[in-house]
């Protein structure tokens, strides 16, 4: 039997140097603008009391990623705002079960805006690869139910 090479082979379609440079860069503006627009649309809908379950989920994902980044030392000053937002999001979900209208209270709106502002600073100050690692870490924490992040379902 012939020995097999265990060296990683790069596809001819991928330039490894360009791939490494892209991972070390700050998140590109086009991707970031799409993400910002979806989050701002969700905040706007929840502010007006016209939010959907998908808007709620978008805000919960933003909060969980921000909380994971804060727990890992990237902008830890966000953690009190995340706690406030979590309690307000739970209250909004309970209100939705009763009235079938998704909205936030005044304190909830302020907490969501604070978390959005902090999280935008977090993700624009780190490399794309680090941001992707934090997203992966958040996903693993939620699926493994570690209790490190608040699972809002």
Short mmCIF file of C-alpha atoms in Angstrom, two decimals, residues 6-153:
data_model
loop_
_atom_site.label_atom_id
_atom_site.label_comp_id
_atom_site.label_asym_id
_atom_site.label_seq_id
_atom_site.Cartn_x
_atom_site.Cartn_y
_atom_site.Cartn_z
CA UNK A 6 -1.18 14.44 4.56
CA UNK A 7 -0.22 17.90 3.40
CA UNK A 8 -3.12 20.26 2.83
CA UNK A 9 -3.67 20.91 -0.84
CA UNK A 10 -5.07 24.25 -1.88
CA UNK A 11 -7.56 24.36 -4.67
CA UNK A 12 -6.41 26.17 -7.77
CA UNK A 13 -9.42 28.46 -7.40
CA UNK A 14 -8.25 29.81 -4.04
CA UNK A 15 -5.25 32.07 -3.62
CA UNK A 16 -3.94 31.28 -0.11
CA UNK A 17 -2.21 34.64 0.26
CA UNK A 18 -5.32 36.61 -0.67
CA UNK A 19 -7.36 34.36 1.63
CA UNK A 20 -5.04 35.09 4.57
CA UNK A 21 -5.06 38.82 3.87
CA UNK A 22 -8.89 38.86 3.72
CA UNK A 23 -9.09 37.07 7.08
CA UNK A 24 -6.75 39.55 8.72
CA UNK A 25 -8.66 42.60 7.47
CA UNK A 26 -11.47 44.40 9.21
CA UNK A 27 -14.92 43.25 8.03
CA UNK A 28 -15.64 44.68 4.58
CA UNK A 29 -18.16 47.50 4.34
CA UNK A 30 -20.57 45.77 1.92
CA UNK A 31 -21.18 42.78 4.20
CA UNK A 32 -21.30 45.02 7.23
CA UNK A 33 -23.83 47.36 5.62
CA UNK A 34 -26.17 44.44 4.80
CA UNK A 35 -25.94 43.25 8.38
CA UNK A 36 -26.50 46.76 9.73
CA UNK A 37 -29.57 47.26 7.52
CA UNK A 38 -31.21 44.05 8.73
CA UNK A 39 -30.52 44.94 12.36
CA UNK A 40 -31.71 48.53 11.98
CA UNK A 41 -34.88 47.35 10.20
CA UNK A 42 -35.57 44.96 13.09
CA UNK A 43 -34.98 47.73 15.65
CA UNK A 44 -37.29 50.06 13.73
CA UNK A 45 -40.05 47.45 13.50
CA UNK A 46 -39.78 46.58 17.20
CA UNK A 47 -39.80 50.28 18.12
CA UNK A 48 -43.06 50.82 16.25
CA UNK A 49 -44.69 47.70 17.68
CA UNK A 50 -44.78 46.02 14.26
CA UNK A 51 -42.00 43.50 14.89
CA UNK A 52 -42.14 39.93 13.72
CA UNK A 53 -40.63 36.80 15.22
CA UNK A 54 -37.81 37.10 12.66
CA UNK A 55 -37.07 40.67 13.84
CA UNK A 56 -36.97 39.41 17.40
CA UNK A 57 -34.60 36.61 16.38
CA UNK A 58 -32.32 39.06 14.55
CA UNK A 59 -32.01 41.21 17.66
CA UNK A 60 -31.48 38.17 19.90
CA UNK A 61 -28.66 36.95 17.63
CA UNK A 62 -27.04 40.39 17.70
CA UNK A 63 -27.24 40.46 21.48
CA UNK A 64 -25.83 36.95 21.91
CA UNK A 65 -22.84 37.65 19.63
CA UNK A 66 -22.19 40.95 21.39
CA UNK A 67 -22.36 39.20 24.77
CA UNK A 68 -19.93 36.50 23.65
CA UNK A 69 -17.51 39.13 22.41
CA UNK A 70 -17.81 41.01 25.71
CA UNK A 71 -17.17 37.85 27.71
CA UNK A 72 -14.05 37.22 25.61
CA UNK A 73 -12.61 40.65 26.34
CA UNK A 74 -13.74 42.51 23.23
CA UNK A 75 -15.65 45.47 24.64
CA UNK A 76 -16.66 44.07 28.04
CA UNK A 77 -18.54 47.30 28.83
CA UNK A 78 -21.41 45.93 26.73
CA UNK A 79 -22.36 43.25 29.28
CA UNK A 80 -24.73 45.35 31.48
CA UNK A 81 -26.58 46.53 28.36
CA UNK A 82 -26.85 42.92 27.15
CA UNK A 83 -28.39 41.88 30.47
CA UNK A 84 -30.93 44.71 30.26
CA UNK A 85 -31.73 43.84 26.65
CA UNK A 86 -32.20 40.16 27.52
CA UNK A 87 -34.80 40.94 30.19
CA UNK A 88 -36.61 43.32 27.83
CA UNK A 89 -36.57 40.78 24.97
CA UNK A 90 -38.05 38.13 27.27
CA UNK A 91 -40.76 40.59 28.31
CA UNK A 92 -41.45 41.37 24.63
CA UNK A 93 -41.82 37.65 23.89
CA UNK A 94 -44.26 37.22 26.78
CA UNK A 95 -46.26 40.22 25.55
CA UNK A 96 -46.33 38.72 22.06
CA UNK A 97 -47.78 35.46 23.39
CA UNK A 98 -50.62 37.41 25.01
CA UNK A 99 -51.37 40.12 22.45
CA UNK A 100 -49.80 38.86 19.18
CA UNK A 101 -48.01 42.22 18.83
CA UNK A 102 -44.23 42.42 19.02
CA UNK A 103 -42.81 45.57 20.53
CA UNK A 104 -40.48 46.90 23.19
CA UNK A 105 -40.91 49.21 26.17
CA UNK A 106 -39.02 52.49 26.43
CA UNK A 107 -36.24 50.90 28.50
CA UNK A 108 -36.08 48.05 26.02
CA UNK A 109 -35.70 50.39 23.07
CA UNK A 110 -32.84 52.20 24.81
CA UNK A 111 -31.14 48.91 25.72
CA UNK A 112 -31.40 47.65 22.13
CA UNK A 113 -29.95 50.89 20.78
CA UNK A 114 -27.08 50.74 23.29
CA UNK A 115 -26.27 47.14 22.40
CA UNK A 116 -26.43 47.94 18.68
CA UNK A 117 -24.05 50.87 19.09
CA UNK A 118 -21.56 48.90 21.22
CA UNK A 119 -21.75 45.86 18.94
CA UNK A 120 -21.10 47.98 15.87
CA UNK A 121 -17.96 49.30 17.58
CA UNK A 122 -16.94 45.76 18.51
CA UNK A 123 -17.22 44.33 15.01
CA UNK A 124 -15.52 47.27 13.30
CA UNK A 125 -12.50 47.10 15.62
CA UNK A 126 -11.55 43.45 15.06
CA UNK A 127 -10.49 41.31 12.12
CA UNK A 128 -13.07 39.41 10.11
CA UNK A 129 -11.61 36.07 11.19
CA UNK A 130 -12.01 37.01 14.87
CA UNK A 131 -15.62 38.08 14.26
CA UNK A 132 -16.33 34.77 12.54
CA UNK A 133 -14.75 32.93 15.49
CA UNK A 134 -17.04 34.81 17.90
CA UNK A 135 -20.09 33.91 15.80
CA UNK A 136 -19.03 30.26 15.82
CA UNK A 137 -18.39 30.39 19.58
CA UNK A 138 -21.85 31.88 20.15
CA UNK A 139 -23.50 29.21 18.03
CA UNK A 140 -21.66 26.47 19.94
CA UNK A 141 -22.61 28.01 23.30
CA UNK A 142 -26.29 28.11 22.32
CA UNK A 143 -26.43 24.60 20.84
CA UNK A 144 -24.50 23.08 23.77
CA UNK A 145 -26.62 25.02 26.27
CA UNK A 146 -23.59 26.11 28.28
CA UNK A 147 -25.51 28.90 29.99
CA UNK A 148 -22.80 31.38 29.03
CA UNK A 149 -25.12 33.28 26.71
CA UNK A 150 -28.83 33.81 27.15
CA UNK A 151 -30.77 31.58 24.81
CA UNK A 152 -33.87 33.41 23.72
CA UNK A 153 -36.15 31.03 21.83
#
